[in-house]
PDB file of C-alpha atoms and ligand atoms in Angstrom:
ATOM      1  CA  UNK P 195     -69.329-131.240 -27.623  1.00  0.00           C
ATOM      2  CA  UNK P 196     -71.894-133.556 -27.398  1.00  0.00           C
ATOM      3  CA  UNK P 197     -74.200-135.591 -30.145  1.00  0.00           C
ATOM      4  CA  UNK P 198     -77.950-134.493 -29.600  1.00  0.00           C
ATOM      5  CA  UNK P 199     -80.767-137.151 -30.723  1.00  0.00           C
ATOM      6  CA  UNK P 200     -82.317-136.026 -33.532  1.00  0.00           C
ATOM      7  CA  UNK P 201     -86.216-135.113 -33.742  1.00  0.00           C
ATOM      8  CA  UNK P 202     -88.225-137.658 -36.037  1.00  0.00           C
ATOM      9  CA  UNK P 203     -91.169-137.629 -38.069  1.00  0.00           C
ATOM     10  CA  UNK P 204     -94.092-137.332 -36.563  1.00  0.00           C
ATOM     11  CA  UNK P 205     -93.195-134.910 -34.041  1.00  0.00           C
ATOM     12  CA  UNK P 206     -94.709-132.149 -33.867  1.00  0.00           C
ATOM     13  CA  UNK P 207     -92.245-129.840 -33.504  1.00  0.00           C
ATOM     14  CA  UNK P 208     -90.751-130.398 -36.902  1.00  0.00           C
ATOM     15  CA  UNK P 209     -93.804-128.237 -37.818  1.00  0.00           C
ATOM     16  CA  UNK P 210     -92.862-125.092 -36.305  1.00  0.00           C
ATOM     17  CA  UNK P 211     -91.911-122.457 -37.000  1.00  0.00           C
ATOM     18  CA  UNK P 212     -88.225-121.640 -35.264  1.00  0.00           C
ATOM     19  CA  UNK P 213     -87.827-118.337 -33.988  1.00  0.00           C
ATOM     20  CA  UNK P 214     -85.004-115.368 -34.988  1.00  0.00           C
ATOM     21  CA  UNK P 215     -82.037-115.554 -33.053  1.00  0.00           C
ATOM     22  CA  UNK P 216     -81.704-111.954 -30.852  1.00  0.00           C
ATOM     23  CA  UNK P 217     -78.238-111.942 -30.126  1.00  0.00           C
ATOM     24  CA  UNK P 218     -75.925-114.834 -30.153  1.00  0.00           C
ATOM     25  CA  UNK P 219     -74.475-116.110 -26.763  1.00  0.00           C
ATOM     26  CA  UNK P 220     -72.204-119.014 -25.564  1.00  0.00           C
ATOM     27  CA  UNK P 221     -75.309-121.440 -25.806  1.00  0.00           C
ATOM     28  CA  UNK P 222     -75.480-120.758 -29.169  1.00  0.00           C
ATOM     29  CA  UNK P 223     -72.246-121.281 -29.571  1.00  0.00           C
ATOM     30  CA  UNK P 224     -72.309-124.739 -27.881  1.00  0.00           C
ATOM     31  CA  UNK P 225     -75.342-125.194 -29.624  1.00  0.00           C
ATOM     32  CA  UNK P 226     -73.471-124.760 -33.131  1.00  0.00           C
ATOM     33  CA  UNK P 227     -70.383-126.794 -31.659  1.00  0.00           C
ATOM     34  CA  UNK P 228     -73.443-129.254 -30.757  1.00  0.00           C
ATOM     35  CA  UNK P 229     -75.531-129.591 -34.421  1.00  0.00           C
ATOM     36  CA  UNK P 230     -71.920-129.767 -36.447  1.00  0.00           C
ATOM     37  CA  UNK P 231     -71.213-133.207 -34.048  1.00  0.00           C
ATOM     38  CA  UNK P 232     -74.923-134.437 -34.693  1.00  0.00           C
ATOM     39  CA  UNK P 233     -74.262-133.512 -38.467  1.00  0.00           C
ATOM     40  CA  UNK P 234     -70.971-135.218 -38.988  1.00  0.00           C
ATOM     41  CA  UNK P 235     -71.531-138.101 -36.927  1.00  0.00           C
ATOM     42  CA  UNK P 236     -74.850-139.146 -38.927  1.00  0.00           C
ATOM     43  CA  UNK P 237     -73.907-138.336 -41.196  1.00  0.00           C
ATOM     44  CA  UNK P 238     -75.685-135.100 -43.120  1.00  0.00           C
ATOM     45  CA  UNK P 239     -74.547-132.438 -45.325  1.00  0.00           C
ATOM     46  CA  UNK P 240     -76.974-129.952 -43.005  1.00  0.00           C
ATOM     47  CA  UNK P 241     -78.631-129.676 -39.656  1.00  0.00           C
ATOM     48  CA  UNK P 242     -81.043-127.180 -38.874  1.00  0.00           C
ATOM     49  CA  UNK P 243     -81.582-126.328 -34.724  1.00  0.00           C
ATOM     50  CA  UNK P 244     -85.326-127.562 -34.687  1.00  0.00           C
ATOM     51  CA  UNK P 245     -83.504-131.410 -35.697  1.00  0.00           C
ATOM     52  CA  UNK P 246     -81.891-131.579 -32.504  1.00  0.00           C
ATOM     53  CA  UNK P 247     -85.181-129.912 -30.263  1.00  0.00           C
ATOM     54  CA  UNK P 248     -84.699-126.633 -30.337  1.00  0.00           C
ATOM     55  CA  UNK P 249     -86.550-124.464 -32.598  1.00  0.00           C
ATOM     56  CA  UNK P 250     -84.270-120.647 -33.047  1.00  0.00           C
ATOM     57  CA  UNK P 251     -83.263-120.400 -36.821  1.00  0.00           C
ATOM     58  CA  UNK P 252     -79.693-122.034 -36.755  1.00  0.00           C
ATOM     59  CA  UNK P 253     -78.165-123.682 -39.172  1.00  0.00           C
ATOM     60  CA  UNK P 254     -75.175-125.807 -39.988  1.00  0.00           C
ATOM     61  CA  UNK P 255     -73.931-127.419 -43.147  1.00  0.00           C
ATOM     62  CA  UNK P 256     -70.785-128.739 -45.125  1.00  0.00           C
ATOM     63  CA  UNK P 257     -71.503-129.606 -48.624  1.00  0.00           C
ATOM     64  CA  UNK P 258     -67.607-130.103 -49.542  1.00  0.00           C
ATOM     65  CA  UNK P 259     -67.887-133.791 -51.273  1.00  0.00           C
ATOM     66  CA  UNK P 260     -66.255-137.226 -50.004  1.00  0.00           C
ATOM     67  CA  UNK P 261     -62.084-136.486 -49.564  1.00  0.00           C
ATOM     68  CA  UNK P 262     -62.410-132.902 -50.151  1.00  0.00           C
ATOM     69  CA  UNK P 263     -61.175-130.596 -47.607  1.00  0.00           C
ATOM     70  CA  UNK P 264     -64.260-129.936 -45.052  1.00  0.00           C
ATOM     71  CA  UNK P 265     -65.754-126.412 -45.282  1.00  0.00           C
ATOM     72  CA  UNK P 266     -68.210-126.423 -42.236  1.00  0.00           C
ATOM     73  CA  UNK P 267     -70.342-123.159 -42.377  1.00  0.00           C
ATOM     74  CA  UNK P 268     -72.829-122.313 -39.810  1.00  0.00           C
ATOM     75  CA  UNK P 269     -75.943-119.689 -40.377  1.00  0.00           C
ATOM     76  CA  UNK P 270     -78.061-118.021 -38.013  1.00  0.00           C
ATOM     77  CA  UNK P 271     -80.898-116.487 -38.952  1.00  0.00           C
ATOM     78  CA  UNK P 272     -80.476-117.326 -42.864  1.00  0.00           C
ATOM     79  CA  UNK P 273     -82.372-116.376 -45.678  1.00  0.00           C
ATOM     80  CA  UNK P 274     -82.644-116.203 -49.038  1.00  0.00           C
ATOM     81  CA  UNK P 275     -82.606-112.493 -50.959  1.00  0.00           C
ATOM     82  CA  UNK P 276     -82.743-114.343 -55.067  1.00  0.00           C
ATOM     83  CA  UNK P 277     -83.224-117.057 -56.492  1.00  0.00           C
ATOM     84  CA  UNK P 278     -82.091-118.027 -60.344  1.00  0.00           C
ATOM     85  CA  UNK P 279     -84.672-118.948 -62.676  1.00  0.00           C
ATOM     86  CA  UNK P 280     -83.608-122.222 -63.846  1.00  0.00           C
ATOM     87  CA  UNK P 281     -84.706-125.016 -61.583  1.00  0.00           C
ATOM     88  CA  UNK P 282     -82.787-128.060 -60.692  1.00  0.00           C
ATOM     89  CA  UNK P 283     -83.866-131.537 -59.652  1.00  0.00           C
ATOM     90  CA  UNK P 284     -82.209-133.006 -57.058  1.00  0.00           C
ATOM     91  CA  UNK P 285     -83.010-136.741 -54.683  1.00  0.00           C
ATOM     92  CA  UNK P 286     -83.140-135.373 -51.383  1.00  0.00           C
ATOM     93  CA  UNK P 287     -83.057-137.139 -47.974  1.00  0.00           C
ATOM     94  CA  UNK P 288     -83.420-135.685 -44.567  1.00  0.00           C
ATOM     95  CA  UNK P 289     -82.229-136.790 -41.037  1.00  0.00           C
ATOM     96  CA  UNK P 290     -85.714-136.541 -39.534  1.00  0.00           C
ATOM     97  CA  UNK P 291     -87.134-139.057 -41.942  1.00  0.00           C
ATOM     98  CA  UNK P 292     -84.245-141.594 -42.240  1.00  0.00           C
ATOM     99  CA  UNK P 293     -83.941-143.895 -45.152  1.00  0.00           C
ATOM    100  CA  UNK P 294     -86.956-142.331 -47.390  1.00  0.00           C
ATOM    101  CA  UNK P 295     -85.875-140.286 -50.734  1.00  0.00           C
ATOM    102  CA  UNK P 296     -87.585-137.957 -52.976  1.00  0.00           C
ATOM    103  CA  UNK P 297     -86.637-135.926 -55.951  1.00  0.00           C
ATOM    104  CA  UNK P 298     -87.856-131.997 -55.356  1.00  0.00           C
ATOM    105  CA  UNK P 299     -87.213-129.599 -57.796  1.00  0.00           C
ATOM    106  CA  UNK P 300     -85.632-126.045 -56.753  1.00  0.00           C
ATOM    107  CA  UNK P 301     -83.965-122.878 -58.127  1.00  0.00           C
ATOM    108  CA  UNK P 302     -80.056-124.206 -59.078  1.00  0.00           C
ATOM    109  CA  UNK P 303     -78.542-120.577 -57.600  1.00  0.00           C
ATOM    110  CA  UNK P 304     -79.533-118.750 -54.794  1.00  0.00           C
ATOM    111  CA  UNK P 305     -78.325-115.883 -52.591  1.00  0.00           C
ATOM    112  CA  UNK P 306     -78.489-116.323 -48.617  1.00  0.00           C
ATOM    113  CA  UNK P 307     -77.979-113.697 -45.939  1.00  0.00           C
ATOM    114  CA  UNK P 308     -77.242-114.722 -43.033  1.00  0.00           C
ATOM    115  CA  UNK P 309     -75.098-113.875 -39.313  1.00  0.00           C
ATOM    116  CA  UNK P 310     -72.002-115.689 -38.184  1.00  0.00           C
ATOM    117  CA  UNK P 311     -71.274-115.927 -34.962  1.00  0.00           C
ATOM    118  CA  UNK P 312     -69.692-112.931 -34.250  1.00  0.00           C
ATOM    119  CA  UNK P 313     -73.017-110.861 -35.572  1.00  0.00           C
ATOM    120  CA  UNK P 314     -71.826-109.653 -38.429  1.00  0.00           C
ATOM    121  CA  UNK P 315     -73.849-109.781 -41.619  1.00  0.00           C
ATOM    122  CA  UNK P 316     -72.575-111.930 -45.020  1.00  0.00           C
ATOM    123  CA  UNK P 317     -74.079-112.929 -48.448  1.00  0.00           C
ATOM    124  CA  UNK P 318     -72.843-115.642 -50.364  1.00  0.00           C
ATOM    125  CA  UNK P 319     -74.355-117.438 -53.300  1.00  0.00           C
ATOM    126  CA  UNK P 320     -74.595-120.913 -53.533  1.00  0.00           C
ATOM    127  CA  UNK P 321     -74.571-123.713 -56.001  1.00  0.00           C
ATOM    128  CA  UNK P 322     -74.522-127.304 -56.810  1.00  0.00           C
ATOM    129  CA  UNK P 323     -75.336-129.537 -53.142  1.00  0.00           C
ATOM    130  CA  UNK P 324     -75.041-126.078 -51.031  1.00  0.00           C
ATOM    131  CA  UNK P 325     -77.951-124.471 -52.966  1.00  0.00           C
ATOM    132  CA  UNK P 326     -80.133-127.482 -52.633  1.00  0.00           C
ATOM    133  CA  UNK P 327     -79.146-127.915 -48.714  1.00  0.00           C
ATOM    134  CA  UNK P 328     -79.922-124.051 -47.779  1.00  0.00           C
ATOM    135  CA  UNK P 329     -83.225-124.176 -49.443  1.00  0.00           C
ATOM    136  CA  UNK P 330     -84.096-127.635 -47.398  1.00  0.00           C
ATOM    137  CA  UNK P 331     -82.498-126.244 -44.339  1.00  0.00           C
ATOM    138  CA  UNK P 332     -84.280-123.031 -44.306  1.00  0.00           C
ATOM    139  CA  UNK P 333     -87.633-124.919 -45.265  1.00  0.00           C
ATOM    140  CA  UNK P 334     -87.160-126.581 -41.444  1.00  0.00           C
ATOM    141  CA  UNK P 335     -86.559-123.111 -40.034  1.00  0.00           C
ATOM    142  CA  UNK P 336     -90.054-122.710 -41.705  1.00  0.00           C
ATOM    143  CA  UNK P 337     -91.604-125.863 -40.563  1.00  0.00           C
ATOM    144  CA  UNK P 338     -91.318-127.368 -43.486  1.00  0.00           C
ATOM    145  CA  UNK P 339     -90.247-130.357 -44.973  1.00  0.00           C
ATOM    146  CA  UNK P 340     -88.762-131.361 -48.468  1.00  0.00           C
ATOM    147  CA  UNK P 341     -91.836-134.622 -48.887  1.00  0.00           C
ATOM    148  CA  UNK P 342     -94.476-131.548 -48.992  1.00  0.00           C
ATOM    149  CA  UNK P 343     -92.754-130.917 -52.261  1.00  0.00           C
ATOM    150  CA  UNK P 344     -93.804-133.959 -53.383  1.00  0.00           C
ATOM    151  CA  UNK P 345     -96.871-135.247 -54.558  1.00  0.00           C
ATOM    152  CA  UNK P 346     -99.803-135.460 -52.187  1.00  0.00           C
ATOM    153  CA  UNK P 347     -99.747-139.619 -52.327  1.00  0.00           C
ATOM    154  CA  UNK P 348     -96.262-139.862 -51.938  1.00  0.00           C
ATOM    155  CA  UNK P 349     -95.861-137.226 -48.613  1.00  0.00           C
ATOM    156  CA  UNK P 350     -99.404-138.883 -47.002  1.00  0.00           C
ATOM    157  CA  UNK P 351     -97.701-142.623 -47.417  1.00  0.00           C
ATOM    158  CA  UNK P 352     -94.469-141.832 -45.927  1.00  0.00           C
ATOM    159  CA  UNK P 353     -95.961-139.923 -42.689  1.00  0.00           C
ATOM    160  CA  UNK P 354     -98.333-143.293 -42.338  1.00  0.00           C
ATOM    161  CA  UNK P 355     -95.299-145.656 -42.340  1.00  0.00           C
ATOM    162  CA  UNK P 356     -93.901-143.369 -39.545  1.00  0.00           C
ATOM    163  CA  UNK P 357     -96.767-142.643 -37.771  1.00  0.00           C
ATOM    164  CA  UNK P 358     -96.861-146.498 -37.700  1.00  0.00           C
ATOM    165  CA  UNK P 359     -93.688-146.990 -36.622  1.00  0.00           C
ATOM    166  CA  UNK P 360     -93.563-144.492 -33.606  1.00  0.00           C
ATOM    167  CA  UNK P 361     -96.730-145.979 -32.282  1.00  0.00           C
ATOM    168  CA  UNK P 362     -95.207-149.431 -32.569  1.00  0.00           C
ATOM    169  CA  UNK P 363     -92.315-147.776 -30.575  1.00  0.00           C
ATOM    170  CA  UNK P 364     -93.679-146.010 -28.260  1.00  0.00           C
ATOM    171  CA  UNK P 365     -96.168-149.141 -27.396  1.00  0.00           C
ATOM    172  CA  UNK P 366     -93.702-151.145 -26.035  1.00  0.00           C
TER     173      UNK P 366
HETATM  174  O1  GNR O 125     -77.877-135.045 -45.126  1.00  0.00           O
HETATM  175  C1  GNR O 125     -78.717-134.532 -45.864  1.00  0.00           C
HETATM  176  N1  GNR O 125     -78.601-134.710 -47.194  1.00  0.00           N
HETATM  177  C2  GNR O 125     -79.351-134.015 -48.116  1.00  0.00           C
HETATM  178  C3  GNR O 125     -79.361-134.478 -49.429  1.00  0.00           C
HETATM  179  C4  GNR O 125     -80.085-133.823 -50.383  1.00  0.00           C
HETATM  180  C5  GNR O 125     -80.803-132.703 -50.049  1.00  0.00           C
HETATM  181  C6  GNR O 125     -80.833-132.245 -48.756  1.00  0.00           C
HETATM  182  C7  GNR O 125     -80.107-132.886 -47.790  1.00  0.00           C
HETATM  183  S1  GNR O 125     -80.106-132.287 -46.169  1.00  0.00           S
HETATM  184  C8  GNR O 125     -79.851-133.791 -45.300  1.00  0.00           C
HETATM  185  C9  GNR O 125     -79.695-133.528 -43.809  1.00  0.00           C
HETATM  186  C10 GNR O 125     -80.972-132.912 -43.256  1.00  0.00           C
HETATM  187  O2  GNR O 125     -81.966-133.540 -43.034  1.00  0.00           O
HETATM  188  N2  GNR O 125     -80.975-131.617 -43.098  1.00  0.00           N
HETATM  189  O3  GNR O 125     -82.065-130.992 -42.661  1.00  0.00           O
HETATM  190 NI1   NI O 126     -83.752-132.256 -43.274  1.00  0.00          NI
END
């Protein structure tokens, strides 16, 4: 197992979008070994494959809270089949934008489909953090990212300051 650097605004390829996994093989199981290391050792409550360079729709996440007992759940090719109607408002961060914060709103309940590793097909509806994270997670899978949920002023600021700081890094 190995930690993987994580892809940072700017970069490109947090824009694209991450292609459906055909059949899952032992790199995508060393790939899932891979993202739950990255996760934890950050540490995040979810990774999506495109964080760590590579851009197949993969996706791990552990929303258990603080002492709990962990409950590490990996998706591949995720997505969501409802949504509830009432919305819920929740101050996100992300690993590819470290120490910026946002409040987006999103449905409180959803229900995701997804593959485990072994191909076979589950459902499970999620609440609370894990509702929040899937919807973020399968936003990257999308090239997405939870600051275009927020207001045009707010998402154009925080790519500056980044753009800034990656020229100032890569510069040196
Ligand atoms: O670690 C993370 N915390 C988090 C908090 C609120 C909403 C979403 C998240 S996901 C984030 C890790 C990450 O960037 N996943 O893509
Ligand atoms: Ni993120």
């Amino acid at each position: 197992m190995t930690i993987r650097p994580l892809v940072i605004l700017p970069d490109p390829l947090l824009r694209i979008v991450s292609d459906v996994v055909a059949n899952a093989d032992g790199a995508t199981k060393a790939l899932i070994d891979d993202m739950f290391e990255t996760m934890y050792d950050a540490p995040g409550v979810g990774l999506a494959a495109v964080q760590v360079g590579v851009t197949t729709r993969i996706v791990t996440m552990d929303a258990s809270r603080g002492d709990d007992e962990k409950q590490p759940l990996a998706l591949i090719n995720p997505e969501i089949i409802w949504s509830s109607d009432a919305l819920n408002e929740y101050e996100e961060g992300c690993l590819s934008i470290p120490e910026f914060y946002g409040v987006v709103t999103r449905p409180t309940k959803v229900g995701v489909r997804f593959l485990d590793l072994d191909g076979k097909v589950l459902e499970r509806e999620m609440d609370g953090l894990a509702a929040t994270v899937i919807q973020h997670e399968i936003d990257h899978l999308n090239g997405k990212l939870f600051i275009d949920h927020l207001s045009r002023l707010k998402r154009e600021r925080v790519i500056k300051k980044f753009q800034k700081q990656a020229r100032r890094e890569g510069g040196e």
